[in-house]
mmCIF file of C-alpha atoms in Angstrom:
data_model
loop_
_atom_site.group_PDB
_atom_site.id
_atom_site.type_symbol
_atom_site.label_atom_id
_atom_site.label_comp_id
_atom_site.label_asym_id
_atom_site.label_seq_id
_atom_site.Cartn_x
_atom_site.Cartn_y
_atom_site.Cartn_z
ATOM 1 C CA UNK A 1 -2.726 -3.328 21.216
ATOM 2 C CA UNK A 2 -2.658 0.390 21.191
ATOM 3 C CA UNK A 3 1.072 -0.039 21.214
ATOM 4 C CA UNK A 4 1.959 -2.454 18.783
ATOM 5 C CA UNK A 5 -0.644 -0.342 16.441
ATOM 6 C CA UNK A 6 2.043 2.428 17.205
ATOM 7 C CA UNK A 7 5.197 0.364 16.526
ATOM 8 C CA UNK A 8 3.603 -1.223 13.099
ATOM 9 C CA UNK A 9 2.820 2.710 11.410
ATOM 10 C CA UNK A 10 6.193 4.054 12.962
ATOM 11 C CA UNK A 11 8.005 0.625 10.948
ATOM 12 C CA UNK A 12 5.832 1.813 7.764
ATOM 13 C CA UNK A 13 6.781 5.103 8.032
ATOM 14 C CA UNK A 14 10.104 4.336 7.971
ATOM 15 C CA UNK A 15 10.099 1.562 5.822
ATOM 16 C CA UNK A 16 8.922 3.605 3.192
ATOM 17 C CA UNK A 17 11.181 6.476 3.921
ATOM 18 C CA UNK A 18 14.195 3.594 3.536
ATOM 19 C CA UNK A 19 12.861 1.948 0.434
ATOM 20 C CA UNK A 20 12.844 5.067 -1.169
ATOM 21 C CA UNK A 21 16.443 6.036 -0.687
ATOM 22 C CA UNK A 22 17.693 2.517 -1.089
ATOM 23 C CA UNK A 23 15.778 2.708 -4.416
ATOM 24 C CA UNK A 24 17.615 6.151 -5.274
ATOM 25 C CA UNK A 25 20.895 5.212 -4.854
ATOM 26 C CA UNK A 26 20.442 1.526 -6.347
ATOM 27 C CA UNK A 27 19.248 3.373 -9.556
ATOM 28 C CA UNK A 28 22.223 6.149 -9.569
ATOM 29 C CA UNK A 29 24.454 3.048 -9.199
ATOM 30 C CA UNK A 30 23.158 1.160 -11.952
ATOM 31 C CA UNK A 31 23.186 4.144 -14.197
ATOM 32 C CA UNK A 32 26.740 5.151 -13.474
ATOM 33 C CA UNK A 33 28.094 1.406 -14.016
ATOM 34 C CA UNK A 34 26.007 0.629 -17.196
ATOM 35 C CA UNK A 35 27.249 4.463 -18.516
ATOM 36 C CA UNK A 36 30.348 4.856 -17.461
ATOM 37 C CA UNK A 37 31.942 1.137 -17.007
ATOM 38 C CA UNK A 38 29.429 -0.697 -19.104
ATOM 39 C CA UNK A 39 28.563 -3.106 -16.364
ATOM 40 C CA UNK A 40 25.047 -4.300 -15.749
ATOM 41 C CA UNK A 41 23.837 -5.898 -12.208
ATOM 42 C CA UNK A 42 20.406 -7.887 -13.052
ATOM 43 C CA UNK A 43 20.089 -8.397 -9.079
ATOM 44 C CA UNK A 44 20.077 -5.096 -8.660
ATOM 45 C CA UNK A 45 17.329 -4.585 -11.150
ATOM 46 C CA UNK A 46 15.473 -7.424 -10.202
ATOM 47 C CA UNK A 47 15.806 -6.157 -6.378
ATOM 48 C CA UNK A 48 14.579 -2.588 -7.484
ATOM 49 C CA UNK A 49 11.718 -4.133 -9.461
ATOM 50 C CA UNK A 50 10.450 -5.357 -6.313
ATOM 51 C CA UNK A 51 11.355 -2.960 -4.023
ATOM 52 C CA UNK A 52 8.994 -0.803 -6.006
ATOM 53 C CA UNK A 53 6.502 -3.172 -5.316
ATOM 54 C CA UNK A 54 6.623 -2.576 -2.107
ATOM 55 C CA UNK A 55 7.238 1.031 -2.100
ATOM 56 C CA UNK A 56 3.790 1.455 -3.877
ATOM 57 C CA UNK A 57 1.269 -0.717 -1.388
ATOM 58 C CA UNK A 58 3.433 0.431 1.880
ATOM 59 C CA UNK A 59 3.152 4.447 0.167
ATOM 60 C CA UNK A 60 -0.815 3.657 -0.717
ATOM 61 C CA UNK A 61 -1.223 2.607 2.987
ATOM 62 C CA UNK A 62 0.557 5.619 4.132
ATOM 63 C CA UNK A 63 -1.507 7.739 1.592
ATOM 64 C CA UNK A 64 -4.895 6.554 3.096
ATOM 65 C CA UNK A 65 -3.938 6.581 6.797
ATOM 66 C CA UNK A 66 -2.941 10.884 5.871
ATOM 67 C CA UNK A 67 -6.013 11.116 4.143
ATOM 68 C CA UNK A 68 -3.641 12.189 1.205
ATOM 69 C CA UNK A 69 -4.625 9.544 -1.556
ATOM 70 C CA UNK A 70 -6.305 10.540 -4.428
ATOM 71 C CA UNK A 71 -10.215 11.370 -4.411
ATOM 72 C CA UNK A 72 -12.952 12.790 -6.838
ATOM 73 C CA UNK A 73 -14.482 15.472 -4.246
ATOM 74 C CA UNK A 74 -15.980 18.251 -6.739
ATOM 75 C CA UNK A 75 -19.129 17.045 -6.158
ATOM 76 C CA UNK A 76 -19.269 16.411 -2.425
ATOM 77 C CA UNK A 77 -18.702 20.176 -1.743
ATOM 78 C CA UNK A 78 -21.534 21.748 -3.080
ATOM 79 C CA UNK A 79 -23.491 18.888 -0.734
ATOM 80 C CA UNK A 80 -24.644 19.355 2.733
ATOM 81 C CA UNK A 81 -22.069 18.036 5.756
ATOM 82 C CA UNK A 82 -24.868 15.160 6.886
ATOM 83 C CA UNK A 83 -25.156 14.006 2.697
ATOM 84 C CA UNK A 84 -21.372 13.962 2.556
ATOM 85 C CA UNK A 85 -20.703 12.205 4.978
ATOM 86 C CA UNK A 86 -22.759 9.455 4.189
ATOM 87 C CA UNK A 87 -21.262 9.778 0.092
ATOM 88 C CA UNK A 88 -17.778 9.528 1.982
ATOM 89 C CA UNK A 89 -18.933 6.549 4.189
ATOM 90 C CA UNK A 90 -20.167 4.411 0.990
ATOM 91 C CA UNK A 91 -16.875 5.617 -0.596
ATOM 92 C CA UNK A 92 -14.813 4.123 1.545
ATOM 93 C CA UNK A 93 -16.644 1.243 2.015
ATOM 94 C CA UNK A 94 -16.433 0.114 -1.726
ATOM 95 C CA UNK A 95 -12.747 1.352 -1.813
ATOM 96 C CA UNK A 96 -12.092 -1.177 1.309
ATOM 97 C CA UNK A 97 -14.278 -3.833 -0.408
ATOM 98 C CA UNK A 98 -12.087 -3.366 -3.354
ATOM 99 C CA UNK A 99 -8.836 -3.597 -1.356
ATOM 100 C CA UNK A 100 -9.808 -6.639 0.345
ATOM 101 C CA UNK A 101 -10.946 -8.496 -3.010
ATOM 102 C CA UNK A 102 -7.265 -7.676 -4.312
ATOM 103 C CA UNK A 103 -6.303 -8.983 -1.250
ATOM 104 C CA UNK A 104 -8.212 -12.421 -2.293
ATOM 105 C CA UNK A 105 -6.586 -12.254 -5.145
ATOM 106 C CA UNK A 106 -3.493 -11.713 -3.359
ATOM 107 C CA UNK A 107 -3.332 -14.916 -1.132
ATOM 108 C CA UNK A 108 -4.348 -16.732 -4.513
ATOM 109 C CA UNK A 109 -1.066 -15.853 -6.189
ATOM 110 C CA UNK A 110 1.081 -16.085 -3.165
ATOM 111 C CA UNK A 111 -0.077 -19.695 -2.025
ATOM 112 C CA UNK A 112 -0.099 -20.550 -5.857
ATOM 113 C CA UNK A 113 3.497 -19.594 -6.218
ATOM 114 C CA UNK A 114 4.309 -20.695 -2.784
ATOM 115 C CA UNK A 115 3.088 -24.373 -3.652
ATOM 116 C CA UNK A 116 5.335 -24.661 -7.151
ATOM 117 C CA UNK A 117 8.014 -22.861 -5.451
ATOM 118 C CA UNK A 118 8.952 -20.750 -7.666
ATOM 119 C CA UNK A 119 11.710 -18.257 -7.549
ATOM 120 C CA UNK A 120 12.635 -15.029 -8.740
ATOM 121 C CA UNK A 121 15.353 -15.189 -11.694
ATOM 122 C CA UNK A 122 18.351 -13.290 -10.649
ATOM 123 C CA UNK A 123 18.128 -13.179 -6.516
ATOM 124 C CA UNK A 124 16.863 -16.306 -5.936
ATOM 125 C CA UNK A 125 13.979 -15.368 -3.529
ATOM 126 C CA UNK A 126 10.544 -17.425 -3.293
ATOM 127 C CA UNK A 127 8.345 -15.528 -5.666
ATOM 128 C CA UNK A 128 5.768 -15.197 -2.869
ATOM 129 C CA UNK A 129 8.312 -13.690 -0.830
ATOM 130 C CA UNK A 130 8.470 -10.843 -3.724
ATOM 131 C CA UNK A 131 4.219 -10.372 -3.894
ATOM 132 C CA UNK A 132 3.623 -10.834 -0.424
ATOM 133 C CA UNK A 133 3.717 -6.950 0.079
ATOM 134 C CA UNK A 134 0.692 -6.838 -2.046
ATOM 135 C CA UNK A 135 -1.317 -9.521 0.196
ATOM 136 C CA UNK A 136 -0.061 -7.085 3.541
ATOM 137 C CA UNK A 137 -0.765 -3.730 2.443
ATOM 138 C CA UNK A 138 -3.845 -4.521 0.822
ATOM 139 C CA UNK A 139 -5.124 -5.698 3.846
ATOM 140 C CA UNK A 140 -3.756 -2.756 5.733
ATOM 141 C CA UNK A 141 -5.163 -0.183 3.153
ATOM 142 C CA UNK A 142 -8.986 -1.915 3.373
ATOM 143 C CA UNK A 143 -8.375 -1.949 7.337
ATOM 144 C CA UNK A 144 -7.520 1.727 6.812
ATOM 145 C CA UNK A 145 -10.673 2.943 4.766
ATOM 146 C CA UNK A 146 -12.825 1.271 7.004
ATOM 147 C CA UNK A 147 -11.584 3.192 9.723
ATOM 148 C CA UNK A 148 -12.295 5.926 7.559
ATOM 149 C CA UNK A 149 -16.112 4.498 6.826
ATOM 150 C CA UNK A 150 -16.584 3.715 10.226
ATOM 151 C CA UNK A 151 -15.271 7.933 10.844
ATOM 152 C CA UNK A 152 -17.808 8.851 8.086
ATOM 153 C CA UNK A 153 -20.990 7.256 9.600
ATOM 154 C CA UNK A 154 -20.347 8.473 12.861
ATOM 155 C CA UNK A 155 -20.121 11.852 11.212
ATOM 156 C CA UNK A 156 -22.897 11.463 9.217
ATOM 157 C CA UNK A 157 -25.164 10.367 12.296
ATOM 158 C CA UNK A 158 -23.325 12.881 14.043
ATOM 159 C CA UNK A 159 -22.157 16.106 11.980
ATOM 160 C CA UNK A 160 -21.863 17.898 15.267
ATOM 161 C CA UNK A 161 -19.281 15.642 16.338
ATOM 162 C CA UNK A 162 -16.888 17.439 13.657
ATOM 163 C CA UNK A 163 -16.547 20.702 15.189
#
């Protein structure tokens, strides 16, 4: 399990890394052609569109797995280690609860447009195809900050543990 755990955040990594550059050059192409030849490639704007999509959950994942996405911790350093811990436990705990209720909402959108079939206008793709990213990584991300509850408590039980 330990393994495939492994495989999954090296694909993310790297997936991200990819999107990004495909992204780049996809939006120095279109810039050149509309500027320079006065052609226009919808696809390819439809394509970025959700590429970003995807760039943003699979980044947000990344983000909480460094422990480099965004907090409010002004307050939590004037506190004592055991109190913190605790504030960062409950933290993380509503921030997973909120991931995994976007996550509901998700799978609502993505079975919804899955059973009317819709597809995207341009490429041609099942719509769900396009928002599934946000079902995936918003699962991943909760996953992810309860890890980092689950870190917190133990810490806060524990603060010795830290050192």
């Amino acid at each position: 399990m330990e393994k495939l755990k492994n495989y999954f955040e090296l694909f993310e990594e790297l997936s991200v890394g990819g999107i990004l550059l495909i992204l780049a050059l996809a939006t120095t192409f279109q810039v050149i052609t509309r500027y320079f030849f006065g052609l226009t490639f919808d696809w390819m704007a439809e394509g970025s569109r959700y590429l970003t999509i995807l760039a943003a959950f699979a980044g947000a994942g990344l983000a909480v797995k460094f422990g480099a996405h965004f907090t409010m911790d002004a307050v939590i350093h004037f506190l004592p280690d055991r109190i913190t811990h605790v504030v960062q436990t409950f933290a993380h705990l509503f921030s997973a609860f909120i991931m995994f209720v976007v996550a509901y909402q998700a799978y609502k959108l993505v079975t919804k447009l899955a059973k009317y079939g819709m597809s995207t206008a341009s490429l041609g793709i099942p719509m769900w195809v396009a928002y599934m990213p946000i079902l995936i990584f918003t699962i991943v991300i909760g996953w992810r900050f309860l890890r980092e509850a689950v870190k917190s408590l133990r810490l806060a039980i524990n603060p010795a543990a830290a050192n």
